[in-house]
Amino acid sequence: MTFVLAVLTVSGTAMTITGQSLATLLPGFSWWVYLLIIIGLAAVLLLLISVVLVWLTRHGIRVKVGSNTVVIEEGDLFACEGWKVVPFSEFFVTRVDDVIISRNSLNGIFIERYVENLQELETSLLKSDGGPFDRNIDASVPRRERSHELGCVKRYEGEYLLLAFTRFDEFEQDYLSMADYEKCLMNMWQEISRTYAGKRVNQPLLGGGITRFPDSKEKSYDELLRCMLCTLRSTGCNLRAPIHIVLAEGKLKEINLYELKGRF
């Protein structure tokens, strides 16, 4: 709308300088007809700009968040080059049974399709990755006592960043409060900054799957994405490689990319 007003203002100024007006270009009409013509031109211009912006953002956008370049796009996370962030629970549970971990979740798909040796994965998860939120854990310690701080990241096979993302309740269901969600993201960005080693980072839209937020209404993709970007900006982290937030097919249309690009 601001752009439309600017165009009309510049056009009006140009016509004044050249001694032209709507009355000289289209003589013989009442003042209210000229007003309707101006309103109609503004509406057409606004419609054309909206169509162009929607067309330009149909495949995603690139924004600057602080000094970081963030690309928001649709695609297959596991087909991307570079690091792939895979969310786990705070206990890094690996049991895919549609009870503890859903087979349709990123966590379940990663374990069932991309982990060749589950025992090796379990062993690597017991080792500390050297970060401030990580620690060595004795294999004899019960799973319920192996919790990690949310946002902890463990590297796996030079390709995956495994993220402690959700908590577990007494019914072995994952959940996350909004306060935990924001804290997890803040920790995660710092962990990614520590571990990315100059490689491109590919992120899912965290919280956009089956994660439960018991203290809040269901969050839209817009809200979750804004939260991810705002926490990245708040941490002051500076990644020299691009960050790609990769959404599942069909999800991009549920986000107002033009408004998001304007905000950042």
Short mmCIF file of N, CA and C in Angstrom, two decimals, residues 155-216:
data_model
loop_
_atom_site.label_atom_id
_atom_site.label_comp_id
_atom_site.label_asym_id
_atom_site.label_seq_id
_atom_site.Cartn_x
_atom_site.Cartn_y
_atom_site.Cartn_z
N ARG A 155 26.41 -34.38 16.81
CA ARG A 155 26.73 -34.67 15.41
C ARG A 155 26.72 -36.18 15.18
N TYR A 156 26.25 -36.58 14.00
CA TYR A 156 26.18 -38.00 13.67
C TYR A 156 26.60 -38.20 12.23
N GLU A 157 27.64 -38.96 12.02
CA GLU A 157 28.15 -39.36 10.71
C GLU A 157 28.46 -38.16 9.80
N GLY A 158 28.80 -37.04 10.36
CA GLY A 158 29.20 -35.87 9.57
C GLY A 158 28.11 -35.30 8.69
N GLU A 159 26.86 -35.71 8.94
CA GLU A 159 25.76 -35.29 8.07
C GLU A 159 24.52 -34.84 8.83
N TYR A 160 24.39 -35.34 10.06
CA TYR A 160 23.18 -35.05 10.82
C TYR A 160 23.52 -34.34 12.13
N LEU A 161 22.65 -33.38 12.50
CA LEU A 161 22.71 -32.72 13.79
C LEU A 161 21.46 -33.16 14.55
N LEU A 162 21.65 -34.03 15.56
CA LEU A 162 20.53 -34.58 16.30
C LEU A 162 20.22 -33.67 17.48
N LEU A 163 19.00 -33.23 17.56
CA LEU A 163 18.60 -32.16 18.48
C LEU A 163 17.71 -32.67 19.60
N ALA A 164 18.06 -32.36 20.85
CA ALA A 164 17.16 -32.63 21.98
C ALA A 164 16.08 -31.56 21.96
N PHE A 165 14.88 -31.94 21.53
CA PHE A 165 13.86 -30.94 21.25
C PHE A 165 12.65 -30.98 22.17
N THR A 166 12.18 -32.17 22.54
CA THR A 166 10.94 -32.26 23.33
C THR A 166 11.18 -32.96 24.67
N ARG A 167 10.26 -32.72 25.58
CA ARG A 167 10.26 -33.44 26.86
C ARG A 167 9.34 -34.64 26.76
N PHE A 168 9.44 -35.57 27.73
CA PHE A 168 8.57 -36.74 27.80
C PHE A 168 7.77 -36.67 29.10
N ASP A 169 6.45 -36.95 29.02
CA ASP A 169 5.66 -37.00 30.25
C ASP A 169 5.60 -38.44 30.76
N GLU A 170 4.82 -38.65 31.82
CA GLU A 170 4.77 -39.98 32.44
C GLU A 170 4.11 -41.02 31.54
N PHE A 171 3.41 -40.57 30.49
CA PHE A 171 2.77 -41.49 29.55
C PHE A 171 3.63 -41.69 28.30
N GLU A 172 4.87 -41.24 28.37
CA GLU A 172 5.83 -41.35 27.27
C GLU A 172 5.33 -40.64 26.02
N GLN A 173 4.69 -39.50 26.22
CA GLN A 173 4.29 -38.63 25.12
C GLN A 173 5.18 -37.40 25.14
N ASP A 174 5.59 -36.97 23.95
CA ASP A 174 6.44 -35.78 23.91
C ASP A 174 5.60 -34.52 23.99
N TYR A 175 6.14 -33.50 24.61
CA TYR A 175 5.44 -32.22 24.75
C TYR A 175 6.48 -31.12 24.91
N LEU A 176 6.02 -29.89 24.84
CA LEU A 176 6.92 -28.75 24.95
C LEU A 176 6.11 -27.53 25.34
N SER A 177 6.52 -26.85 26.40
CA SER A 177 5.88 -25.58 26.74
C SER A 177 6.45 -24.51 25.82
N MET A 178 5.76 -23.39 25.69
CA MET A 178 6.26 -22.33 24.83
C MET A 178 7.56 -21.75 25.38
N ALA A 179 7.68 -21.69 26.72
CA ALA A 179 8.93 -21.20 27.31
C ALA A 179 10.08 -22.14 26.97
N ASP A 180 9.81 -23.47 27.06
CA ASP A 180 10.84 -24.46 26.70
C ASP A 180 11.17 -24.37 25.21
N TYR A 181 10.15 -24.12 24.39
CA TYR A 181 10.37 -24.03 22.95
C TYR A 181 11.35 -22.90 22.62
N GLU A 182 11.11 -21.74 23.20
CA GLU A 182 11.98 -20.60 22.93
C GLU A 182 13.39 -20.83 23.48
N LYS A 183 13.46 -21.40 24.68
CA LYS A 183 14.78 -21.69 25.26
C LYS A 183 15.53 -22.72 24.43
N CYS A 184 14.81 -23.73 23.96
CA CYS A 184 15.42 -24.76 23.11
C CYS A 184 15.99 -24.15 21.85
N LEU A 185 15.25 -23.26 21.21
CA LEU A 185 15.72 -22.62 19.99
C LEU A 185 16.96 -21.77 20.25
N MET A 186 16.95 -21.03 21.36
CA MET A 186 18.11 -20.20 21.69
C MET A 186 19.35 -21.07 21.86
N ASN A 187 19.21 -22.18 22.62
CA ASN A 187 20.33 -23.09 22.82
C ASN A 187 20.76 -23.74 21.50
N MET A 188 19.76 -24.11 20.70
CA MET A 188 20.04 -24.80 19.44
C MET A 188 20.88 -23.95 18.50
N TRP A 189 20.54 -22.67 18.36
CA TRP A 189 21.31 -21.82 17.45
C TRP A 189 22.76 -21.71 17.90
N GLN A 190 22.97 -21.63 19.21
CA GLN A 190 24.34 -21.58 19.71
C GLN A 190 25.07 -22.89 19.43
N GLU A 191 24.36 -24.00 19.59
CA GLU A 191 24.95 -25.31 19.32
C GLU A 191 25.27 -25.48 17.83
N ILE A 192 24.38 -25.03 16.97
CA ILE A 192 24.64 -25.11 15.54
C ILE A 192 25.84 -24.26 15.17
N SER A 193 25.93 -23.07 15.76
CA SER A 193 27.08 -22.21 15.52
C SER A 193 28.38 -22.90 15.93
N ARG A 194 28.31 -23.72 16.98
CA ARG A 194 29.50 -24.44 17.47
C ARG A 194 29.86 -25.61 16.56
N THR A 195 28.88 -26.24 15.93
CA THR A 195 29.12 -27.52 15.26
C THR A 195 29.10 -27.48 13.74
N TYR A 196 28.61 -26.40 13.12
CA TYR A 196 28.32 -26.47 11.67
C TYR A 196 29.56 -26.49 10.79
N ALA A 197 30.68 -26.02 11.28
CA ALA A 197 31.97 -26.12 10.57
C ALA A 197 31.91 -25.57 9.14
N GLY A 198 31.16 -24.51 8.96
CA GLY A 198 31.13 -23.86 7.65
C GLY A 198 30.23 -24.50 6.62
N LYS A 199 29.52 -25.57 6.99
CA LYS A 199 28.63 -26.26 6.04
C LYS A 199 27.22 -25.71 6.13
N ARG A 200 26.51 -25.79 5.01
CA ARG A 200 25.11 -25.40 4.96
C ARG A 200 24.32 -26.20 6.01
N VAL A 201 23.35 -25.53 6.64
CA VAL A 201 22.50 -26.15 7.66
C VAL A 201 21.06 -26.20 7.16
N ASN A 202 20.45 -27.38 7.21
CA ASN A 202 19.06 -27.57 6.78
C ASN A 202 18.19 -27.90 7.98
N GLN A 203 17.18 -27.08 8.19
CA GLN A 203 16.31 -27.20 9.36
C GLN A 203 14.89 -27.55 8.95
N PRO A 204 14.21 -28.40 9.70
CA PRO A 204 12.76 -28.51 9.52
C PRO A 204 12.10 -27.33 10.25
N LEU A 205 10.81 -27.15 10.03
CA LEU A 205 10.07 -26.16 10.80
C LEU A 205 9.76 -26.79 12.15
N LEU A 206 10.56 -26.49 13.15
CA LEU A 206 10.45 -27.15 14.45
C LEU A 206 9.14 -26.79 15.14
N GLY A 207 8.43 -27.82 15.59
CA GLY A 207 7.14 -27.63 16.24
C GLY A 207 5.98 -27.72 15.27
N GLY A 208 6.28 -27.87 13.97
CA GLY A 208 5.23 -27.91 12.97
C GLY A 208 4.66 -29.28 12.71
N GLY A 209 5.17 -30.30 13.42
CA GLY A 209 4.68 -31.66 13.23
C GLY A 209 3.64 -32.02 14.28
N ILE A 210 3.94 -33.08 15.06
CA ILE A 210 2.96 -33.56 16.05
C ILE A 210 3.33 -33.14 17.46
N THR A 211 4.25 -32.19 17.60
CA THR A 211 4.66 -31.72 18.92
C THR A 211 3.47 -31.09 19.65
N ARG A 212 3.30 -31.44 20.92
CA ARG A 212 2.20 -30.91 21.72
C ARG A 212 2.67 -29.69 22.51
N PHE A 213 1.86 -28.62 22.50
CA PHE A 213 2.11 -27.44 23.31
C PHE A 213 0.96 -27.33 24.32
N PRO A 214 1.05 -28.01 25.47
CA PRO A 214 -0.09 -28.07 26.39
C PRO A 214 -0.47 -26.73 27.02
N ASP A 215 0.46 -25.78 27.08
CA ASP A 215 0.17 -24.50 27.72
C ASP A 215 -0.22 -23.42 26.72
N SER A 216 -0.48 -23.81 25.47
CA SER A 216 -0.75 -22.81 24.44
C SER A 216 -1.65 -23.43 23.38
#
